[in-house]
CSV table of C-alpha atoms in Angstrom, one decimal:
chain,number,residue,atom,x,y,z
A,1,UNK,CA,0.0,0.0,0.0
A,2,UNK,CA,1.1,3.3,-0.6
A,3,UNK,CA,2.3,5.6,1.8
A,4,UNK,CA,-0.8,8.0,2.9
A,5,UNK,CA,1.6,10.8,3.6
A,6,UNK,CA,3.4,10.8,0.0
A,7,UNK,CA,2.2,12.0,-3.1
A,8,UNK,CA,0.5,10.1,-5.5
A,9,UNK,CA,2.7,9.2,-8.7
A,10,UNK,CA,3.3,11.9,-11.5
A,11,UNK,CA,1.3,9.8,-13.7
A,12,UNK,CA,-1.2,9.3,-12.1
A,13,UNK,CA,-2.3,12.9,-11.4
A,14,UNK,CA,-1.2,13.2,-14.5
A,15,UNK,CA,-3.8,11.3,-15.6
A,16,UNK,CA,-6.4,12.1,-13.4
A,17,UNK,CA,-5.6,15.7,-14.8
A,18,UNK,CA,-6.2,15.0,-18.5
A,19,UNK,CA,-9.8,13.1,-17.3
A,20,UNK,CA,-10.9,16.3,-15.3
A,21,UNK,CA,-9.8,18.7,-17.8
A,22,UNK,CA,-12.5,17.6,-20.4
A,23,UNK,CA,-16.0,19.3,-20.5
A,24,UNK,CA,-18.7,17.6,-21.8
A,25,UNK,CA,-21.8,18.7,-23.4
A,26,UNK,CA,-23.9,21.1,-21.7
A,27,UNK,CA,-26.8,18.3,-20.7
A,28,UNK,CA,-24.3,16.4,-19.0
A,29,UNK,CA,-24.0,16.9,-15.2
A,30,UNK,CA,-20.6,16.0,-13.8
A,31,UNK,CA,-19.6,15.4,-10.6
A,32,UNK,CA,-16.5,13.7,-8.2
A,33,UNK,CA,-16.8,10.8,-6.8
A,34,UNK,CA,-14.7,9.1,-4.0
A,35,UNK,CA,-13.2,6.4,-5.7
A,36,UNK,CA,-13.8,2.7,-4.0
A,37,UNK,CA,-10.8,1.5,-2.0
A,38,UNK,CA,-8.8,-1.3,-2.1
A,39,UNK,CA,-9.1,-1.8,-5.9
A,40,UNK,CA,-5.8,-0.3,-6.6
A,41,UNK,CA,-3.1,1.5,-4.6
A,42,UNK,CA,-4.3,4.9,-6.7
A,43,UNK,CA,-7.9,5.6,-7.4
A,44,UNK,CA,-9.8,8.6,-8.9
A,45,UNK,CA,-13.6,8.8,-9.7
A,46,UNK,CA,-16.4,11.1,-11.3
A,47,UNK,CA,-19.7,10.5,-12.0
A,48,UNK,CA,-21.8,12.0,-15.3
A,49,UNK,CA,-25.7,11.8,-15.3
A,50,UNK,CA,-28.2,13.1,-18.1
A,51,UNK,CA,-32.0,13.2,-17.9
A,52,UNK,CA,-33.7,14.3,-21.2
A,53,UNK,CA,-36.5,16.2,-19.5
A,54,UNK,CA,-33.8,18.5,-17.7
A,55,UNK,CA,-33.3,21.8,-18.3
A,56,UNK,CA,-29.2,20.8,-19.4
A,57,UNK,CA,-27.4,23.6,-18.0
A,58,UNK,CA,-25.0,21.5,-16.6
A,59,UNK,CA,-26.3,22.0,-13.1
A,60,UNK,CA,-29.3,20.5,-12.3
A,61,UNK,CA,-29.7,17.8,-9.1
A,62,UNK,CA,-31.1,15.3,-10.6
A,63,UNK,CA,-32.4,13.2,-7.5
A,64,UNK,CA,-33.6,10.2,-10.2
A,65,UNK,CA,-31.6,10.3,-13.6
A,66,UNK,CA,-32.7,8.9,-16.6
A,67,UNK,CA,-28.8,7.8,-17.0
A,68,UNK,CA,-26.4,7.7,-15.1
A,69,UNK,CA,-22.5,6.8,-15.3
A,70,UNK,CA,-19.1,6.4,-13.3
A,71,UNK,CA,-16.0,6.4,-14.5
A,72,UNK,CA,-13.0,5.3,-12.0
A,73,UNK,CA,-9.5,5.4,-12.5
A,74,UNK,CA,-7.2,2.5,-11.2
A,75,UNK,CA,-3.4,2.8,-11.3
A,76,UNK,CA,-0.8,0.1,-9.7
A,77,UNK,CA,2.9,1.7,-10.7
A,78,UNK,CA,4.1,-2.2,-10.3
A,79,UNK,CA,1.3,-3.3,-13.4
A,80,UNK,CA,-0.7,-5.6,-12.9
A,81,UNK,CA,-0.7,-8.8,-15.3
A,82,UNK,CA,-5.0,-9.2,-16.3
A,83,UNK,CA,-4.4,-5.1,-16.9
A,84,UNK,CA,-1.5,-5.6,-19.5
A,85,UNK,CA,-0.3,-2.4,-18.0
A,86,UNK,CA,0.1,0.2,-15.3
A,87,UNK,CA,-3.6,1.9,-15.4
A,88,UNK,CA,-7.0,0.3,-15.8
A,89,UNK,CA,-10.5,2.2,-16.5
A,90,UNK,CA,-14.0,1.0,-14.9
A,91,UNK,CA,-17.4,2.1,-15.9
A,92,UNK,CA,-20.8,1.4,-15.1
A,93,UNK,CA,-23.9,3.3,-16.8
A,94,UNK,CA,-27.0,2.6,-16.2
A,95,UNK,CA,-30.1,3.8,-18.7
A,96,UNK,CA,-34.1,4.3,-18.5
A,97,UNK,CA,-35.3,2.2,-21.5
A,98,UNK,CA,-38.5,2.4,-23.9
A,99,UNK,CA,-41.0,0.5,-23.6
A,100,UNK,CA,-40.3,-0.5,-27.8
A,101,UNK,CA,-36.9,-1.5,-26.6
A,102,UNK,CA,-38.1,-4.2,-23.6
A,103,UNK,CA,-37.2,-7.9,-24.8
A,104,UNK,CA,-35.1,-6.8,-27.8
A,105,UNK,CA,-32.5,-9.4,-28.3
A,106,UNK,CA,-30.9,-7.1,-29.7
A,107,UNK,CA,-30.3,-5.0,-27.0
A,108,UNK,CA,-26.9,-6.9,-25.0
A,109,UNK,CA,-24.8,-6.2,-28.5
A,110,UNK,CA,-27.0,-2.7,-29.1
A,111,UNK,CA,-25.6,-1.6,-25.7
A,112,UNK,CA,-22.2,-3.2,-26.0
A,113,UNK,CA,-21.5,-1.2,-29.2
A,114,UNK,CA,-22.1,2.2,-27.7
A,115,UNK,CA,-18.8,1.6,-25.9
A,116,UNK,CA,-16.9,0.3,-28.6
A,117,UNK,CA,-18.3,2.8,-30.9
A,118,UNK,CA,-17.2,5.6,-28.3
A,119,UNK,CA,-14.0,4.6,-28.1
A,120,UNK,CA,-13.5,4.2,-31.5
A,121,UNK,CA,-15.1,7.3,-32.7
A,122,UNK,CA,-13.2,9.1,-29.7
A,123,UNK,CA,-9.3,7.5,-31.1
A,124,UNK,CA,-8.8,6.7,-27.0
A,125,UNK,CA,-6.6,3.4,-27.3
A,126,UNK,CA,-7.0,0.7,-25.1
A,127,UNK,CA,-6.8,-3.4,-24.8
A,128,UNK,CA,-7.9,-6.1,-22.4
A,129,UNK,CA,-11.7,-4.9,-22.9
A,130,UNK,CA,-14.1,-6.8,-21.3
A,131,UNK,CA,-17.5,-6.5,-19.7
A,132,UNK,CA,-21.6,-6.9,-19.4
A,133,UNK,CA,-24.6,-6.0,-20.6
A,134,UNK,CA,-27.5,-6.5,-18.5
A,135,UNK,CA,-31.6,-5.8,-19.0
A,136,UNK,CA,-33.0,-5.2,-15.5
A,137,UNK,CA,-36.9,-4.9,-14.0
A,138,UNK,CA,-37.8,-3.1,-11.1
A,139,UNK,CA,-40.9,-2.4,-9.0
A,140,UNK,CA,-41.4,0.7,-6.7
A,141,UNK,CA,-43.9,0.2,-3.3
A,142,UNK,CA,-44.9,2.8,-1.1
A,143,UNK,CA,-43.8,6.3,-0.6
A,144,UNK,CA,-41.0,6.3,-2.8
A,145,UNK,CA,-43.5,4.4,-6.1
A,146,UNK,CA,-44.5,8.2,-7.0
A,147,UNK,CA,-48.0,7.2,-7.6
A,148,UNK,CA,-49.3,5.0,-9.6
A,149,UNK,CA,-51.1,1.7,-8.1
A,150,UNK,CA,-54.8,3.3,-8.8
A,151,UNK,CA,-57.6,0.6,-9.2
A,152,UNK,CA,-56.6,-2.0,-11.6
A,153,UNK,CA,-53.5,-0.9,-11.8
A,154,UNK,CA,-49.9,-2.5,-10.6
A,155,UNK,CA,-47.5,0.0,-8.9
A,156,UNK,CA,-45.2,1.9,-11.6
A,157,UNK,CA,-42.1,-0.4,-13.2
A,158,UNK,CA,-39.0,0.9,-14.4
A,159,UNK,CA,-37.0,-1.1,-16.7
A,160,UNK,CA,-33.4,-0.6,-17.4
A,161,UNK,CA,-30.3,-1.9,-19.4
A,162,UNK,CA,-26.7,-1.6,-17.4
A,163,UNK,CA,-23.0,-1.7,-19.3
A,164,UNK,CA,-20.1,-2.3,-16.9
A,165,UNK,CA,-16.8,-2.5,-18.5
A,166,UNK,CA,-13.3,-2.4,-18.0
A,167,UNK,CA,-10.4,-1.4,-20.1
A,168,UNK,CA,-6.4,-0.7,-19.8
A,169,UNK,CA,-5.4,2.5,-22.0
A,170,UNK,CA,-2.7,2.8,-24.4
A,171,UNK,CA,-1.6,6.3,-24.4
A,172,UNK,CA,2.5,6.6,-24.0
A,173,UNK,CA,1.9,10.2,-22.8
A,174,UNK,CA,-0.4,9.3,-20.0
A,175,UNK,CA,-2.9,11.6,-21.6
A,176,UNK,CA,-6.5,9.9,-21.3
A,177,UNK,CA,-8.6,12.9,-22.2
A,178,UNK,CA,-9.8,11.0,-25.2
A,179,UNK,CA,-11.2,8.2,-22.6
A,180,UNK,CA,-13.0,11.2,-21.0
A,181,UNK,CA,-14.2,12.3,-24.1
A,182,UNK,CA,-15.6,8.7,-25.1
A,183,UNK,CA,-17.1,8.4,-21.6
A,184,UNK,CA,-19.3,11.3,-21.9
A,185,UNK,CA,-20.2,9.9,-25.4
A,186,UNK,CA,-21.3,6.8,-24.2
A,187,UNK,CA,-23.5,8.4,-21.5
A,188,UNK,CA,-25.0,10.4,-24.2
A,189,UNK,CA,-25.4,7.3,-26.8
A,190,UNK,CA,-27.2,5.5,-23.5
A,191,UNK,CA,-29.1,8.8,-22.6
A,192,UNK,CA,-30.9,9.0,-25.6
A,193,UNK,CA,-30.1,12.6,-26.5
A,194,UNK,CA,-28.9,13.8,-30.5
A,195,UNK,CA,-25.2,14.4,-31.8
A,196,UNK,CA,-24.5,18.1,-31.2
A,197,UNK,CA,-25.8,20.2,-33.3
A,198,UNK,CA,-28.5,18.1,-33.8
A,199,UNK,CA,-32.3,18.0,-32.8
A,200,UNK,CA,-34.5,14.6,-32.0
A,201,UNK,CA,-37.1,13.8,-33.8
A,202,UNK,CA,-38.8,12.1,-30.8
A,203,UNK,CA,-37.8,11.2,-27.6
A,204,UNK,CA,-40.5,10.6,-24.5
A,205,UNK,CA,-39.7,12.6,-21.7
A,206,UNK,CA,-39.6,9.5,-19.1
């Protein structure tokens, strides 16, 4: 373990630096995390949420997100074999899908391609990619169900798909902003919302 009192690596907040440096779209909400411990002797986290009915000023508190993201920095100086390298990237997102969309079989490799495709459109290099795709149900009860649950009806049910993934990055320079850059993409991709520039032809509020 490293020691508390000394400074973390050069490259690492080196790193973390290029991460933090990029901003995202304007309908992104970004925010630090603390980073989990005990996954690597360095950490660093942030978190980057989207809601299409939001007013996408960048600073809205969005209690319940539509979609929602993390993306953690891991660094080990010493390497670590399974990372083929020094640094390794996590994510998790986690997005409100359409009721068209339920039961698509489609929807593991839909999901999985928004990453690849970010990272590809982005030019961030990496290797040793791996990770899930997941459909998920829930059911609200009580107080927190916001309604819903009238005669004949079931309380409200929420139905979402969640991408968790891993990857080590290739940069020489240590400079990941591209990563950043692709991670905000993703988010977007998941979120729903248009390329810049653009406007949807239709999109349900949630």
């Amino acid at each position: 373990m490293p020691d508390p009192n000394s400074p973390p690596p050069a490259a690492f907040r080196s790193a973390v630096r290029s991460l933090a440096s990029v901003r995202p779209r304007p309908e992104l909400v970004v925010r630090p995390l603390e980073a989990p411990p005990r996954l690597a002797p360095y950490s660093w986290a942030t978190s980057v949420e989207a809601d299409i009915g939001h007013r996408g000023d960048g600073t809205d508190d969005l209690d319940e997100p539509d979609t929602s993201g993390r993306l953690i920095l891991l660094h080990d100086p010493d390497g670590q074999e399974r990372w083929e390298g020094t640094f390794r990237l996590v994510c998790f997102v986690q997005a409100r899908l359409e009721p068209g969309q339920l039961g698509d079989d489609m929807l593991p490799r839909i999901g999985w391609s928004w990453l690849t495709d970010a990272l590809e459109h982005a030019g961030a290099g990496f290797t040793a990619l791996g990770g899930t795709v997941t459909q998920t149900s829930s059911v609200r009860f009580g107080g927190l169900s916001g309604g819903g649950g009238g005669p004949g009806e079931g309380p409200p049910r929420e139905d979402d798909v969640e991408l968790r993934a891993s990857w080590s990055p290739t940069e020489s320079d240590g400079d990941l902003s591209r990563h950043a850059v692709a991670f905000a993409s993703l988010v977007s991709t998941a979120a729903g919302l248009p390329p810049v520039g653009a406007v949807p032809l239709s999109r349900s509020p949630g």
